[in-house]
Coordinates of N, CA, C and O in Angstrom, one line a residue:
Q691 N -134.9 -44.5 107.3 CA -135.3 -45.8 108.0 C -135.8 -45.4 109.4 O -135.2 -44.5 110.0
G692 N -136.7 -46.1 109.8 CA -137.3 -45.9 111.1 C -136.5 -46.4 112.2 O -135.4 -47.0 112.1
N693 N -136.9 -46.0 113.4 CA -136.2 -46.4 114.7 C -136.1 -47.9 114.9 O -135.1 -48.3 115.5
M694 N -137.0 -48.6 114.3 CA -137.0 -50.1 114.6 C -137.0 -50.8 113.2 O -137.5 -52.0 113.1
A695 N -136.5 -50.2 112.2 CA -136.6 -50.8 110.8 C -136.0 -52.2 110.7 O -136.5 -53.0 109.9
F696 N -135.0 -52.5 111.5 CA -134.3 -53.8 111.3 C -134.9 -54.9 112.3 O -134.6 -56.0 112.1
T697 N -135.6 -54.5 113.3 CA -136.1 -55.4 114.3 C -137.0 -56.5 113.6 O -137.8 -56.2 112.8
G698 N -136.6 -57.8 113.9 CA -137.4 -58.9 113.4 C -136.6 -60.2 113.4 O -135.4 -60.2 113.8
K699 N -137.2 -61.3 113.0 CA -136.6 -62.6 112.9 C -136.6 -63.0 111.5 O -137.7 -63.0 110.8
Y700 N -135.5 -63.3 110.9 CA -135.4 -63.5 109.5 C -134.8 -64.9 109.3 O -133.7 -65.3 109.8
E701 N -135.5 -65.7 108.4 CA -135.0 -67.1 108.1 C -134.2 -67.0 106.8 O -134.7 -66.4 105.8
F702 N -133.1 -67.7 106.8 CA -132.3 -67.8 105.6 C -133.1 -68.3 104.4 O -133.9 -69.2 104.5
E703 N -132.9 -67.5 103.3 CA -133.7 -67.9 102.1 C -132.8 -68.3 100.9 O -133.2 -69.2 100.1
G704 N -131.7 -67.8 100.7 CA -130.8 -68.1 99.6 C -129.5 -67.4 99.7 O -129.4 -66.4 100.4
D705 N -128.5 -67.8 98.9 CA -127.3 -67.1 98.8 C -126.7 -67.1 97.4 O -127.2 -67.9 96.6
E706 N -125.8 -66.3 97.2 CA -125.0 -66.2 95.9 C -123.6 -66.2 96.2 O -123.1 -65.5 97.1
N707 N -122.8 -67.0 95.5 CA -121.3 -67.1 95.7 C -120.9 -67.4 97.1 O -119.8 -67.0 97.5
Y708 N -121.6 -68.2 97.8 CA -121.3 -68.5 99.2 C -120.0 -69.2 99.3 O -119.1 -68.8 100.0
D709 N -119.8 -70.3 98.6 CA -118.6 -71.1 98.7 C -117.3 -70.3 98.4 O -116.3 -70.4 99.1
D710 N -117.4 -69.6 97.3 CA -116.3 -68.8 96.8 C -115.9 -67.8 97.9 O -114.7 -67.6 98.3
F711 N -116.9 -67.1 98.5 CA -116.6 -66.1 99.5 C -116.0 -66.7 100.8 O -115.0 -66.2 101.3
V712 N -116.6 -67.8 101.3 CA -116.1 -68.3 102.6 C -114.7 -68.9 102.5 O -114.0 -68.9 103.4
K713 N -114.4 -69.4 101.3 CA -113.0 -69.9 101.1 C -112.1 -68.8 101.1 O -111.0 -68.9 101.6
K714 N -112.4 -67.7 100.4 CA -111.5 -66.5 100.3 C -111.3 -65.9 101.7 O -110.2 -65.4 101.9
I715 N -112.2 -65.9 102.6 CA -112.0 -65.3 103.9 C -111.4 -66.3 104.9 O -111.2 -66.0 106.0
G716 N -111.2 -67.6 104.4 CA -110.4 -68.5 105.2 C -111.3 -69.3 106.2 O -110.8 -69.7 107.3
L717 N -112.6 -69.4 106.0 CA -113.4 -70.2 106.9 C -113.1 -71.7 106.8 O -112.9 -72.2 105.7
P718 N -112.9 -72.4 108.0 CA -112.6 -73.8 107.9 C -113.7 -74.6 107.3 O -114.8 -74.2 107.4
S719 N -113.3 -75.7 106.7 CA -114.3 -76.5 105.9 C -115.5 -77.0 106.7 O -116.6 -77.0 106.2
E720 N -115.3 -77.3 108.0 CA -116.5 -77.7 108.8 C -117.5 -76.6 109.0 O -118.7 -76.8 109.1
K721 N -116.9 -75.3 109.1 CA -117.8 -74.2 109.2 C -118.5 -73.9 107.9 O -119.7 -73.4 107.9
I722 N -117.8 -74.1 106.8 CA -118.4 -73.9 105.5 C -119.6 -74.8 105.3 O -120.7 -74.4 104.9
E723 N -119.4 -76.1 105.7 CA -120.5 -77.1 105.6 C -121.6 -76.7 106.5 O -122.8 -76.8 106.1
M724 N -121.3 -76.2 107.7 CA -122.4 -75.9 108.6 C -123.2 -74.7 108.1 O -124.4 -74.7 108.2
G725 N -122.6 -73.8 107.4 CA -123.3 -72.7 106.9 C -124.0 -72.9 105.5 O -124.9 -72.1 105.2
R726 N -123.6 -73.9 104.8 CA -124.2 -74.1 103.4 C -125.6 -74.6 103.5 O -125.9 -75.6 104.1
N727 N -126.5 -73.8 102.9 CA -127.9 -74.2 102.8 C -128.6 -74.6 104.1 O -129.5 -75.3 104.1
C728 N -128.0 -74.1 105.2 CA -128.7 -74.4 106.4 C -129.6 -73.3 106.8 O -129.4 -72.1 106.3
K729 N -130.6 -73.6 107.6 CA -131.6 -72.6 107.9 C -131.2 -71.7 109.1 O -131.6 -71.9 110.2
I730 N -130.2 -70.8 108.8 CA -129.8 -69.9 109.8 C -131.0 -68.9 110.0 O -131.6 -68.4 109.1
V731 N -131.2 -68.6 111.3 CA -132.2 -67.6 111.6 C -131.5 -66.4 112.2 O -130.7 -66.6 113.2
T732 N -131.7 -65.3 111.7 CA -131.0 -64.0 112.2 C -132.1 -63.2 112.9 O -133.2 -63.0 112.3
E733 N -131.8 -62.9 114.1 CA -132.7 -62.2 115.0 C -132.1 -60.8 115.3 O -131.0 -60.8 115.8
V734 N -132.8 -59.8 115.0 CA -132.3 -58.4 115.2 C -133.2 -57.7 116.1 O -134.4 -57.6 115.9
V735 N -132.6 -57.1 117.1 CA -133.4 -56.2 118.0 C -132.7 -54.8 117.9 O -131.5 -54.7 118.2
Q736 N -133.5 -53.8 117.4 CA -133.0 -52.5 117.2 C -133.7 -51.6 118.2 O -134.9 -51.6 118.2
N737 N -133.0 -50.7 118.9 CA -133.5 -49.7 119.7 C -132.8 -48.4 119.4 O -131.7 -48.2 120.0
G738 N -133.3 -47.7 118.5 CA -132.6 -46.5 118.0 C -131.3 -46.9 117.3 O -131.3 -47.6 116.3
N739 N -130.1 -46.5 117.9 CA -128.8 -46.8 117.3 C -128.2 -48.0 118.0 O -127.1 -48.4 117.7
D740 N -128.9 -48.7 118.9 CA -128.4 -49.8 119.6 C -129.0 -51.1 119.0 O -130.2 -51.2 118.8
F741 N -128.1 -52.1 118.7 CA -128.5 -53.3 118.0 C -128.0 -54.5 118.8 O -126.9 -54.5 119.3
T742 N -128.8 -55.6 118.8 CA -128.4 -56.9 119.2 C -128.7 -57.8 118.0 O -129.8 -57.9 117.5
W743 N -127.6 -58.4 117.4 CA -127.7 -59.1 116.2 C -127.3 -60.5 116.5 O -126.1 -60.8 116.7
T744 N -128.3 -61.5 116.4 CA -128.0 -62.9 116.8 C -128.3 -63.8 115.6 O -129.3 -63.6 114.9
Q745 N -127.3 -64.7 115.4 CA -127.5 -65.7 114.3 C -127.6 -67.0 115.0 O -126.7 -67.4 115.8
H746 N -128.8 -67.7 114.8 CA -129.0 -69.1 115.3 C -128.7 -70.1 114.2 O -129.4 -70.1 113.2
F747 N -127.7 -71.0 114.5 CA -127.4 -72.0 113.5 C -128.0 -73.3 114.0 O -128.2 -73.5 115.2
P748 N -128.3 -74.2 113.0 CA -128.8 -75.6 113.4 C -127.8 -76.2 114.4 O -126.6 -76.0 114.3
G749 N -128.3 -77.0 115.3 CA -127.5 -77.7 116.3 C -127.2 -76.8 117.5 O -126.4 -77.2 118.4
G750 N -127.9 -75.7 117.6 CA -127.8 -74.9 118.8 C -126.7 -73.9 118.9 O -126.6 -73.1 119.9
H751 N -125.8 -73.8 117.9 CA -124.7 -72.7 117.9 C -125.3 -71.4 117.6 O -126.2 -71.2 116.7
T752 N -124.9 -70.4 118.4 CA -125.4 -69.0 118.3 C -124.3 -68.0 118.3 O -123.3 -68.2 119.1
T753 N -124.3 -67.0 117.5 CA -123.4 -65.9 117.5 C -124.2 -64.6 117.7 O -125.1 -64.4 117.0
T754 N -123.8 -63.9 118.7 CA -124.5 -62.6 119.0 C -123.5 -61.5 119.0 O -122.4 -61.5 119.7
N755 N -123.8 -60.4 118.3 CA -123.0 -59.2 118.4 C -123.9 -58.0 118.8 O -125.1 -57.9 118.3
T756 N -123.5 -57.3 119.8 CA -124.2 -56.1 120.3 C -123.4 -54.9 120.0 O -122.2 -54.9 120.3
F757 N -124.0 -53.9 119.3 CA -123.2 -52.7 118.9 C -124.1 -51.5 118.9 O -125.4 -51.6 118.8
T758 N -123.5 -50.3 118.9 CA -124.2 -49.1 118.8 C -123.6 -48.4 117.5 O -122.3 -48.3 117.4
I759 N -124.4 -47.9 116.7 CA -124.0 -47.2 115.4 C -123.0 -46.1 115.8 O -123.3 -45.3 116.7
G760 N -121.9 -46.1 115.2 CA -120.9 -45.0 115.4 C -119.9 -45.2 116.5 O -119.0 -44.4 116.7
K761 N -120.1 -46.3 117.3 CA -119.2 -46.6 118.4 C -118.5 -47.9 118.2 O -119.1 -48.9 117.7
E762 N -117.2 -48.0 118.6 CA -116.4 -49.2 118.4 C -117.0 -50.3 119.4 O -117.4 -50.0 120.5
A763 N -117.1 -51.5 118.9 CA -117.7 -52.6 119.6 C -116.9 -53.9 119.5 O -116.2 -54.0 118.5
D764 N -116.9 -54.8 120.5 CA -116.3 -56.1 120.4 C -117.3 -57.0 119.6 O -118.4 -57.1 119.9
M765 N -116.7 -57.5 118.5 CA -117.6 -58.3 117.6 C -117.0 -59.7 117.4 O -115.8 -60.0 117.8
E766 N -117.8 -60.6 116.8 CA -117.3 -62.0 116.6 C -117.8 -62.4 115.2 O -118.9 -62.2 114.8
T767 N -116.9 -63.0 114.4 CA -117.3 -63.5 113.1 C -118.1 -64.9 113.3 O -118.0 -65.5 114.3
M768 N -118.7 -65.3 112.2 CA -119.4 -66.6 112.3 C -118.4 -67.8 112.5 O -118.7 -68.8 112.9
G769 N -117.1 -67.5 112.1 CA -116.1 -68.5 112.4 C -115.5 -68.4 113.8 O -114.6 -69.2 114.1
G770 N -116.0 -67.5 114.6 CA -115.6 -67.4 116.0 C -114.4 -66.5 116.3 O -113.9 -66.3 117.4
K771 N -113.9 -65.7 115.2 CA -112.8 -64.8 115.5 C -113.4 -63.5 116.1 O -114.4 -63.0 115.7
K772 N -112.7 -63.1 117.2 CA -113.1 -61.8 117.9 C -112.3 -60.7 117.3 O -111.1 -60.8 116.9
F773 N -113.0 -59.5 117.1 CA -112.3 -58.3 116.6 C -113.1 -57.1 117.0 O -114.2 -57.2 117.6
K774 N -112.5 -55.9 116.8 CA -113.2 -54.7 117.1 C -113.6 -54.0 115.8 O -112.9 -54.0 114.8
A775 N -114.8 -53.4 115.8 CA -115.3 -52.7 114.6 C -116.2 -51.6 115.0 O -116.9 -51.6 116.1
T776 N -116.2 -50.6 114.2 CA -117.2 -49.5 114.3 C -118.2 -49.6 113.3 O -117.9 -49.5 112.1
V777 N -119.5 -49.9 113.7 CA -120.6 -50.1 112.7 C -121.2 -48.8 112.4 O -121.4 -47.9 113.3
K778 N -121.4 -48.6 111.1 CA -121.9 -47.3 110.6 C -123.3 -47.5 110.0 O -123.6 -48.6 109.6
M779 N -124.0 -46.4 109.8 CA -125.3 -46.4 109.1 C -125.1 -45.5 107.9 O -124.8 -44.3 108.0
E780 N -125.2 -46.1 106.7 CA -125.0 -45.3 105.4 C -126.2 -45.6 104.5 O -126.4 -46.7 104.1
D781 N -127.0 -44.5 104.2 CA -128.1 -44.7 103.3 C -129.1 -45.8 103.7 O -129.5 -46.6 102.9
G782 N -129.3 -45.9 105.0 CA -130.3 -46.9 105.5 C -129.7 -48.3 105.6 O -130.3 -49.3 106.0
K783 N -128.4 -48.4 105.3 CA -127.7 -49.7 105.4 C -126.7 -49.7 106.6 O -126.1 -48.7 106.9
I784 N -126.7 -50.9 107.3 CA -125.7 -51.1 108.3 C -124.4 -51.5 107.6 O -124.4 -52.4 106.8
V785 N -123.3 -50.9 108.0 CA -122.0 -51.1 107.3 C -121.0 -51.4 108.3 O -120.8 -50.7 109.3
A786 N -120.2 -52.5 108.1 CA -119.1 -52.9 109.1 C -118.0 -53.6 108.3 O -118.2 -54.3 107.3
D787 N -116.8 -53.3 108.8 CA -115.6 -54.0 108.2 C -115.2 -55.1 109.1 O -114.8 -54.8 110.3
F788 N -115.4 -56.4 108.7 CA -114.9 -57.5 109.4 C -113.5 -57.7 109.1 O -112.9 -57.1 108.2
P789 N -112.7 -58.7 109.8 CA -111.3 -58.8 109.5 C -110.9 -59.0 108.0 O -110.0 -58.5 107.6
N790 N -111.7 -59.8 107.3 CA -111.3 -60.1 105.9 C -112.4 -59.7 104.9 O -112.3 -60.0 103.7
Y791 N -113.4 -59.0 105.4 CA -114.5 -58.6 104.4 C -115.2 -57.4 104.9 O -115.3 -57.0 106.0
H792 N -115.9 -56.7 103.9 CA -116.8 -55.6 104.1 C -118.2 -56.1 104.1 O -118.6 -56.9 103.2
H793 N -119.0 -55.7 105.1 CA -120.3 -56.3 105.3 C -121.4 -55.2 105.3 O -121.2 -54.2 106.0
T794 N -122.5 -55.3 104.5 CA -123.6 -54.4 104.6 C -124.9 -55.2 104.9 O -125.0 -56.4 104.5
A795 N -125.8 -54.6 105.5 CA -127.1 -55.2 105.8 C -128.2 -54.2 105.6 O -128.0 -53.0 106.0
E796 N -129.3 -54.5 104.9 CA -130.4 -53.6 104.7 C -131.7 -54.4 104.7 O -131.7 -55.6 104.5
I797 N -132.8 -53.6 104.8 CA -134.1 -54.2 104.7 C -134.6 -53.8 103.3 O -134.7 -52.7 103.0
C798 N -135.0 -54.9 102.5 CA -135.5 -54.6 101.2 C -136.8 -55.5 101.1 O -136.7 -56.7 101.2
G799 N -137.9 -54.8 100.9 CA -139.2 -55.5 100.7 C -139.5 -56.4 101.9 O -140.0 -57.5 101.7
G800 N -139.1 -56.0 103.1 CA -139.4 -56.8 104.3 C -138.4 -57.9 104.5 O -138.6 -58.7 105.5
K801 N -137.4 -58.0 103.7 CA -136.4 -59.0 103.9 C -135.1 -58.4 104.3 O -134.8 -57.3 103.9
L802 N -134.3 -59.2 105.1 CA -133.0 -58.7 105.5 C -132.0 -59.2 104.4 O -132.0 -60.4 104.1
V803 N -131.3 -58.3 103.8 CA -130.4 -58.6 102.7 C -129.0 -58.2 103.2 O -128.7 -57.1 103.5
E804 N -128.1 -59.2 103.4 CA -126.7 -59.0 103.8 C -125.8 -59.3 102.6 O -125.9 -60.3 101.9
V805 N -124.8 -58.4 102.5 CA -123.9 -58.5 101.4 C -122.5 -58.4 102.0 O -122.2 -57.4 102.7
S806 N -121.7 -59.4 101.7 CA -120.3 -59.4 102.2 C -119.4 -59.5 101.0 O -119.6 -60.3 100.1
S807 N -118.4 -58.6 101.0 CA -117.5 -58.6 99.9 C -116.1 -58.6 100.5 O -115.8 -57.9 101.4
Q808 N -115.2 -59.4 99.8 CA -113.9 -59.6 100.3 C -113.1 -58.2 100.1 O -113.3 -57.6 99.1
I809 N -112.3 -57.9 101.1 CA -111.5 -56.7 101.0 C -110.2 -57.2 100.3 O -109.6 -58.1 100.7
S810 N -109.9 -56.5 99.2 CA -108.8 -56.9 98.4 C -107.5 -56.6 99.1 O -107.4 -55.6 99.9
R811 N -106.5 -57.4 98.9 CA -105.2 -57.2 99.5 C -104.2 -57.2 98.3 O -104.0 -58.3 97.7
L812 N -103.5 -56.2 98.1 CA -102.5 -56.1 97.1 C -101.1 -56.0 97.7 O -100.9 -55.3 98.7
V813 N -100.2 -56.8 97.1 CA -98.8 -56.8 97.7 C -97.9 -56.5 96.5 O -98.0 -57.1 95.4
Y814 N -97.0 -55.6 96.7 CA -96.0 -55.2 95.7 C -94.6 -55.5 96.2 O -94.3 -55.2 97.3
K815 N -93.8 -56.0 95.3 CA -92.4 -56.2 95.7 C -91.6 -55.1 95.2 O -91.9 -54.4 94.2
N816 N -90.5 -54.8 95.9 CA -89.6 -53.8 95.5 C -88.8 -54.2 94.3 O -88.1 -55.3 94.3
Q817 N -88.8 -53.4 93.2 CA -88.1 -53.8 92.0 C -86.6 -53.9 92.1 O -85.9 -54.7 91.5
Q818 N -86.0 -53.0 93.0 CA -84.6 -53.0 93.2 C -84.1 -54.3 93.8 O -83.0 -54.7 93.5
T819 N -84.8 -55.0 94.6 CA -84.3 -56.2 95.3 C -84.1 -57.4 94.3 O -83.3 -58.3 94.6
N820 N -84.7 -57.3 93.1 CA -84.5 -58.4 92.2 C -83.5 -58.1 91.1 O -83.2 -59.0 90.3
Q821 N -83.0 -56.9 91.1 CA -82.0 -56.6 90.0 C -80.6 -56.8 90.5 O -80.2 -56.5 91.7
Q822 N -79.7 -57.4 89.7 CA -78.3 -57.6 90.0 C -77.4 -56.5 89.6 O -77.6 -55.9 88.6

């Protein structure tokens, strides 16, 4: 990928499994409604390994994350949660772990494709505590 491969302004085109995903990560219902089928515009400015990633939501709400590949950065989810993450570049994809999900972004055929997958959480109980 080139030095400026991600730079551009991208308008939301479609989603798969949006409702299921946002419920699993605990997004409040008003944020779910705000994000559903709305024309989010994502603006990316890339300068080498430095990125400014801005999402413009209808009604004037904006979320901006600024990060450098390989360095920890202060980030914010679309739900407004603040967290720290180290964004990586793997096979031309931007990769980051948000608090409840794994996120990748890549350019495919001139389009910005973002994939978020829930991080599974397994809980095991101690077998001895239930035995008499």
